[in-house]
Structure formats: C-alpha cells, structure tokens
Short mmCIF file of C-alpha atoms in Angstrom, two decimals:
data_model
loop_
_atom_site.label_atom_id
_atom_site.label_comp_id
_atom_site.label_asym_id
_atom_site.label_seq_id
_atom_site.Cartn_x
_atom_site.Cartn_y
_atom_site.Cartn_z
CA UNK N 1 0.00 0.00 0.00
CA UNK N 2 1.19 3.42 -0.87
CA UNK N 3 1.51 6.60 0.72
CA UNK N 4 -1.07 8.06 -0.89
CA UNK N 5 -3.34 5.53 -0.66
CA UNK N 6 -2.66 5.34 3.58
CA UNK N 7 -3.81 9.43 3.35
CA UNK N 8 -6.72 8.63 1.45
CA UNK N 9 -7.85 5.14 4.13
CA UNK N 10 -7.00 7.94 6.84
CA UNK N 11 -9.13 10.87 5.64
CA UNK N 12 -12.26 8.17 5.03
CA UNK N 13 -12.31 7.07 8.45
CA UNK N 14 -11.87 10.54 10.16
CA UNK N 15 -14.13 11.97 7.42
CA UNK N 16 -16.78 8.78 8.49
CA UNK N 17 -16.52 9.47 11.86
CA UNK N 18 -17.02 12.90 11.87
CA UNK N 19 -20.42 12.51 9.49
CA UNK N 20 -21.53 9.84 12.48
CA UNK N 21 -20.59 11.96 15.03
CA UNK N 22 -22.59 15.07 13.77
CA UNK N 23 -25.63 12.30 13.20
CA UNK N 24 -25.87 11.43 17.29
CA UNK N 25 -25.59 14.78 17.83
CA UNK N 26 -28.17 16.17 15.66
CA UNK N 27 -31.20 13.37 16.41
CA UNK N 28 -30.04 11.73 19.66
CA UNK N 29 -33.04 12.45 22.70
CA UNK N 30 -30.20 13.81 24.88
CA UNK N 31 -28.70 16.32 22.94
CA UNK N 32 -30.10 18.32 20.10
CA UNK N 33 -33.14 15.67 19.34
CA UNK N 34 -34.12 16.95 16.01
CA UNK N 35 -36.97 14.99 14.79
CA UNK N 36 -39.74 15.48 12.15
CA UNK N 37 -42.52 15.10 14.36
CA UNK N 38 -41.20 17.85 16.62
CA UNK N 39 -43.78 20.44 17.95
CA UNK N 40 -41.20 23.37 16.23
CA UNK N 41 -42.01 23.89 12.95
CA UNK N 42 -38.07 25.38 12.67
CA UNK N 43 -36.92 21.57 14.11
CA UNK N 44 -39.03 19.74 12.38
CA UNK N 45 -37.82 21.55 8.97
CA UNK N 46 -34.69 21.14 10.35
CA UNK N 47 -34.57 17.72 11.11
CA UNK N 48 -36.16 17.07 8.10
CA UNK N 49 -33.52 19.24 5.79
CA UNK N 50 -30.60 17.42 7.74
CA UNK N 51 -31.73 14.53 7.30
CA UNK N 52 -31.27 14.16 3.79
CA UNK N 53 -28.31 16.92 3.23
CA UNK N 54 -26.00 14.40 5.52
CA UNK N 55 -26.59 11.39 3.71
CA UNK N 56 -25.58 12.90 0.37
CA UNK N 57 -22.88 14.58 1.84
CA UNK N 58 -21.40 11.20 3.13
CA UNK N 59 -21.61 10.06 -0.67
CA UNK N 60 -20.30 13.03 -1.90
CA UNK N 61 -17.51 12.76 0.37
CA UNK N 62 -16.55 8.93 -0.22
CA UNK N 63 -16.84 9.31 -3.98
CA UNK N 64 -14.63 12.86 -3.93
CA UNK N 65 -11.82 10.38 -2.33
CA UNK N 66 -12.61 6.84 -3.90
CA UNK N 67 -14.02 7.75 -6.86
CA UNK N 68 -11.41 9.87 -8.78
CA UNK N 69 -8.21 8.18 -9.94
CA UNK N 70 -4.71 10.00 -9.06
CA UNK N 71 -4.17 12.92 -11.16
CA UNK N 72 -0.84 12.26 -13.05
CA UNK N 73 0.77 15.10 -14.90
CA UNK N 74 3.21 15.30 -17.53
CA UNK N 75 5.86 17.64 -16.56
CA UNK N 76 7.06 19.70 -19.27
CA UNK N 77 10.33 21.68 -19.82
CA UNK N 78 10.81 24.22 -17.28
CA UNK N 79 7.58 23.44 -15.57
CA UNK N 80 8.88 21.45 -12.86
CA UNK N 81 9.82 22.75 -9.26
CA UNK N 82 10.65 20.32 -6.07
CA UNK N 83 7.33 20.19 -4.56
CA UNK N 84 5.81 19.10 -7.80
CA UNK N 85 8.12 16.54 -8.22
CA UNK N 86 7.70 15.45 -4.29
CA UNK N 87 4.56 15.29 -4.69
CA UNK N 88 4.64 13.15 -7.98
CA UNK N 89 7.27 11.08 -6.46
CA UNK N 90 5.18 10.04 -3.36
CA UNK N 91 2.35 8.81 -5.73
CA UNK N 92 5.26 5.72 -5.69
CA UNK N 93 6.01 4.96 -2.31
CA UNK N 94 5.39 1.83 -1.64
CA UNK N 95 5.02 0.35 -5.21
CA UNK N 96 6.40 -2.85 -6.35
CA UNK N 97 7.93 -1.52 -9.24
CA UNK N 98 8.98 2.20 -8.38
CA UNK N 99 8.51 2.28 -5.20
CA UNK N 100 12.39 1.98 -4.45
CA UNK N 101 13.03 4.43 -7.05
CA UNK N 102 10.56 6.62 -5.38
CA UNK N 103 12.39 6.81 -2.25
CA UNK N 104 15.98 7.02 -2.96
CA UNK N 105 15.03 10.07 -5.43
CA UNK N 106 13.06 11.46 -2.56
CA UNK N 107 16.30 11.40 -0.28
CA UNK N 108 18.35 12.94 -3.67
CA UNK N 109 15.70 15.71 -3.51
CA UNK N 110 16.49 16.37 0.09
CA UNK N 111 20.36 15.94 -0.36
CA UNK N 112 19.91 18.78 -3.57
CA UNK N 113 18.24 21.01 -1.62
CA UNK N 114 20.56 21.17 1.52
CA UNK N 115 23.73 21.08 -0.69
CA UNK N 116 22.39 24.12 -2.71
CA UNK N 117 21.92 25.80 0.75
CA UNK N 118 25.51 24.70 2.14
CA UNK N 119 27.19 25.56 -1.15
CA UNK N 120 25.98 29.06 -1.29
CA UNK N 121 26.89 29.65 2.26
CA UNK N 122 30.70 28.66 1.70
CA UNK N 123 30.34 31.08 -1.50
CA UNK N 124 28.82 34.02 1.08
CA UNK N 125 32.04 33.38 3.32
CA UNK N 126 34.70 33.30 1.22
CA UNK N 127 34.29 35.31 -1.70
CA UNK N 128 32.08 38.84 -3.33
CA UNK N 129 29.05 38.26 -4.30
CA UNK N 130 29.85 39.94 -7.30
CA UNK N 131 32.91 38.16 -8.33
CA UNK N 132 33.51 36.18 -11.10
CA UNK N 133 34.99 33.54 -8.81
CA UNK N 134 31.44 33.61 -6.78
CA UNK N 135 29.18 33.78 -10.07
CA UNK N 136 30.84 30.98 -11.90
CA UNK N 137 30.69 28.33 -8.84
CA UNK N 138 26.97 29.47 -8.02
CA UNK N 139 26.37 29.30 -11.71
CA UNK N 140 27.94 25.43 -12.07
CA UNK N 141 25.68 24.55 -8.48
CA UNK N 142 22.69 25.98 -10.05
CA UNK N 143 22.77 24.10 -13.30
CA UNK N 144 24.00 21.19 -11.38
CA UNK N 145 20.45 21.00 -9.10
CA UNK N 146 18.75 21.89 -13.06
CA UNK N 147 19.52 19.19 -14.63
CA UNK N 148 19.01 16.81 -11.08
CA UNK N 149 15.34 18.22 -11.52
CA UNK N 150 15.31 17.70 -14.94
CA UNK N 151 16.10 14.19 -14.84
CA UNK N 152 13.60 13.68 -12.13
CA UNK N 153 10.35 15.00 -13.94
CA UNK N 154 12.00 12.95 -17.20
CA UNK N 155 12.02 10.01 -14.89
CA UNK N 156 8.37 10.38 -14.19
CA UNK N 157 7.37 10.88 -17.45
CA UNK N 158 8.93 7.68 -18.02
CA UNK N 159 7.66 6.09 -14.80
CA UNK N 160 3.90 6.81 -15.86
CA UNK N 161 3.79 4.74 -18.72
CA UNK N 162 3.70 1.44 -16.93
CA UNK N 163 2.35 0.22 -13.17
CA UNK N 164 2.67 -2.59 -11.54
CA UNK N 165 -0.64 -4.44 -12.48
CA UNK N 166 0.49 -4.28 -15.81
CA UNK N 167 3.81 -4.87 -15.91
CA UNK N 168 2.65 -8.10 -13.55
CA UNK N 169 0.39 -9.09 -16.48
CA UNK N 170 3.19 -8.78 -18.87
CA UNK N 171 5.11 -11.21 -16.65
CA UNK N 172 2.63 -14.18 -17.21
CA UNK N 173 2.25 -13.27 -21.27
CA UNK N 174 1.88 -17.00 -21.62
CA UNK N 175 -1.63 -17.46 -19.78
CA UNK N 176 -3.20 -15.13 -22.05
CA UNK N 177 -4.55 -15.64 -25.85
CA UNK N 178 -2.57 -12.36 -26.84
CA UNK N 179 0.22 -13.26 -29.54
CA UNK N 180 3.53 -14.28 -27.58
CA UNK N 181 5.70 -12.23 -29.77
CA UNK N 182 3.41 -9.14 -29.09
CA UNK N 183 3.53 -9.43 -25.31
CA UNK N 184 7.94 -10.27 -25.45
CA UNK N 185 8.11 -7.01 -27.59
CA UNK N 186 5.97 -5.22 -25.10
CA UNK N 187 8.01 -6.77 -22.11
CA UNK N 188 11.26 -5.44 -23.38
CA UNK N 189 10.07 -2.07 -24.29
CA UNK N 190 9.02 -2.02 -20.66
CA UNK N 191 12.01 -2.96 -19.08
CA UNK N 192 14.39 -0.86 -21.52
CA UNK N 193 12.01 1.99 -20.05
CA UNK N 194 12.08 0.63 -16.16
CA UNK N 195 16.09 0.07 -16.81
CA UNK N 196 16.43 4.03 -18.30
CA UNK N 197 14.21 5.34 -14.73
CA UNK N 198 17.25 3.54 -12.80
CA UNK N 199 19.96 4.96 -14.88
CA UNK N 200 18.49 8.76 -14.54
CA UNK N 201 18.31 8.09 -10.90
CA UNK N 202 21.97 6.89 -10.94
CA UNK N 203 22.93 9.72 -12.54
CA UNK N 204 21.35 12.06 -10.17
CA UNK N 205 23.36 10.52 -7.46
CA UNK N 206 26.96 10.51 -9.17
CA UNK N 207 25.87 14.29 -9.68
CA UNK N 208 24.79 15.02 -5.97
CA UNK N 209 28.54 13.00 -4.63
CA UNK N 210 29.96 15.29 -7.28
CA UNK N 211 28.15 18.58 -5.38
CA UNK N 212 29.36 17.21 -2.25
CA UNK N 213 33.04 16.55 -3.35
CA UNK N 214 32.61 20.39 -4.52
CA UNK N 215 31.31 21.60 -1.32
CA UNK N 216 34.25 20.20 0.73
CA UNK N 217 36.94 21.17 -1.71
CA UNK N 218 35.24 24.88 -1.12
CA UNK N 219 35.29 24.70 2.34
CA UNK N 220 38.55 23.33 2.59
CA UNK N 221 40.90 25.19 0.09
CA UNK N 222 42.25 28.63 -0.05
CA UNK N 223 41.45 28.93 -4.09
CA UNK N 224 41.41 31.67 -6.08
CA UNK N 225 39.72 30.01 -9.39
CA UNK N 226 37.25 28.03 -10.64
CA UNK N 227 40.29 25.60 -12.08
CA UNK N 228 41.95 24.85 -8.63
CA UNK N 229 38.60 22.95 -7.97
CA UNK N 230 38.49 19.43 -9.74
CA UNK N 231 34.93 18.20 -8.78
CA UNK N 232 34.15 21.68 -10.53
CA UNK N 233 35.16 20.40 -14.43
CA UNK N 234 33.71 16.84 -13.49
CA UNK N 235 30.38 18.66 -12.36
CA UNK N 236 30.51 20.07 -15.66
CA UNK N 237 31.20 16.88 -17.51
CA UNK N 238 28.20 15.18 -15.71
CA UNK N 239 26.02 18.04 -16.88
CA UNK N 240 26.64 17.91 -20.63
CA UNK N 241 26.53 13.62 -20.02
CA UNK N 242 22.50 14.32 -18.92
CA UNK N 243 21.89 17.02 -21.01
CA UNK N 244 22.98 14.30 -23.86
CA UNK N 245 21.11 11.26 -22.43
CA UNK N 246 17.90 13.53 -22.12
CA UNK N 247 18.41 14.39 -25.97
#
C-alpha cells in the first residue's frame, strides 16, 4: 500500500466518523433531538432538511476520495519545481515496481536542496558576491540542481507509462490468448524503459557526490579560481553527459 493511498484510508475514516458523530448529535433524545414530528415547525424543517443533506454529503464525500483516480501530470520543460516533483514522487512509495526508485530520489531531492543551501553559504564566506569567482561556482551549483530536476520529472514521465498491475500481467504473457511475440516485444520495451528510470536516478546521485566533493573542496581550500577545484570540471562533464542522455 502506498503513501497516498494510507492518506486517502486515513481521511475516510476521520471523514466517516465525523459525518456519524454530527448524526448522534443532531437526532439523539439527549442532545439536540431533532426529529420530524417535533412540535417546532423550525426543528421539524430542520430535522427534516438534515436529514437528507448528511446522507448525500457522506456520498459526496466517499466518492470525492474513492471515486477519482490519481491525477498524473506530464511535466514539461521548465515546468517542474521540487514540490511538484515530491509530490509526484510520493504517488510511488510503496510500489512494487517504483517504489524503491521513489524513495531514494526522494532522499536525492532532500540531499539537492541542503547542498544548494551549504554551497551558497561557503560562496557568502569566502568570496564577493559579485565576483567572477562567486558567479561561476553558483552558476555550475545551479545548473547542477537543473539538470538533477530535470532528470527527475523525465524520470516520471517515463515512470507513468507502466504500473505494476500491468507490468505483472506482462510477466505471465503466456496465460493469455494475446500473440507471444506481441507481449515479449511489449516486455522489453518495458524494461528498456524501467532500466532508463534507474539509470536517470543513478545519474542524479553521481551528480549530488559530485556537489558534495565540490562543497568540501570549497570549504577546505584557499582557491582563487574556478580551475583549482576538480569536482568543478567533473560537475561540468556530468552536466553535458545528462543534457545528452535527455536528448
């Protein structure tokens, strides 16, 4: 069971209880004790009006959270920002086939974010804000968390084409009347897609060790240049290497 699916089991039974909670209080004798033979015309109405509102509202409620599938979006170029791609991510958690994905590129997202933070704070200390020196290593951690993201929303884009029910179905081609060769051309379209998900994530994290290797070369040298920093021309490298693979 997924994460998402856990919010949605939690919100019905809270959601439930509240409807049956605001039921004994509306008709039971010892509290409010609306009923539609009541003496007030303003209770019976009342009674009356409730009576039927709650019902549909307890339908209305159940469909609103069983009734509509997850909303997946394609993320375009440029359209993509961390919480959108958190969000997307969690849709995973817990899935047979994604699901580890899911959570290692949630950790990445976390790791990105704090080394963008730790980077530009070594940047603050130790040079201008205006130097070239400060501008070019801000500029190489900036494209750096880019294309991270980048990979990420192509990596959903990717991960949306298959689930687990069908990829299980593809598994067991043979106990179905669908044309073998159909299903073994389907199969390994699938995995080459599955296998491509695992090699953007791998690339995210051979950029992120890359950040960090920058990060502590920052902290720890006296440098003057952008060249006196290897992990900054392997940061670089990495870059172009996704930008490619995307293309």
């Amino acid at each position: 069971m997924n994460q998402n699916m856990k919010n949605k089991i939690g919100k019905l039974i809270l959601g439930n209880a509240g409807f049956a909670a605001g039921f004994v209080l509306l008709y039971s004798p010892g509290l409010l004790g609306l009923r539609p033979s009541d003496p007030s015309i303003i209770k019976a109405a009342l009674s009356i009006t409730m009576g039927v509102l709650m019902p549909l509202g307890v339908v209305g409620y159940n469909y609103s959270l069983l009734g509509k599938k997850a909303e997946h979006r394609y993320i375009g170029e440029n359209t993509y920002s961390a919480q959108s791609i958190r969000e997307e991510l969690q849709q995973y958690l817990g899935t047979k086939l994604f699901g580890q994905v899911a959570s290692s590129s949630l950790d990445q997202l976390v790791k990105c974010e704090s080394l963008q933070k730790e980077i530009e704070e070594i940047l603050q200390r130790k040079f201008n804000k205006g130097s070239l020196t400060y501008q070019k290593f801000a500029a190489i951690s900036e494209s750096a968390r880019a294309a991270i993201f980048s990979n990420m929303a192509g990596m959903l884009n990717r991960m949306r084409v298959i689930d687990d029910a069908e990829y299980s179905k593809l598994l067991n081609y043979k106990n179905d009347d669908i044309p073998d060769d159909i299903q073994i051309q389907r199969l390994e379209l699938y995995n080459k897609n599955i296998e491509a998900v695992k090699e953007q994530r791998n690339q995210n994290e051979k950029l992120l060790f890359k950040l960090d290797e920058l990060m502590l070369e920052l902290a720890a040298s006296e440098i003057t240049d952008t060249s006196q920093i290897k992990a900054y021309a392997e940061i670089d490298t990495l870059i172009k290497q996704i930008q490619y693979y995307q293309g």
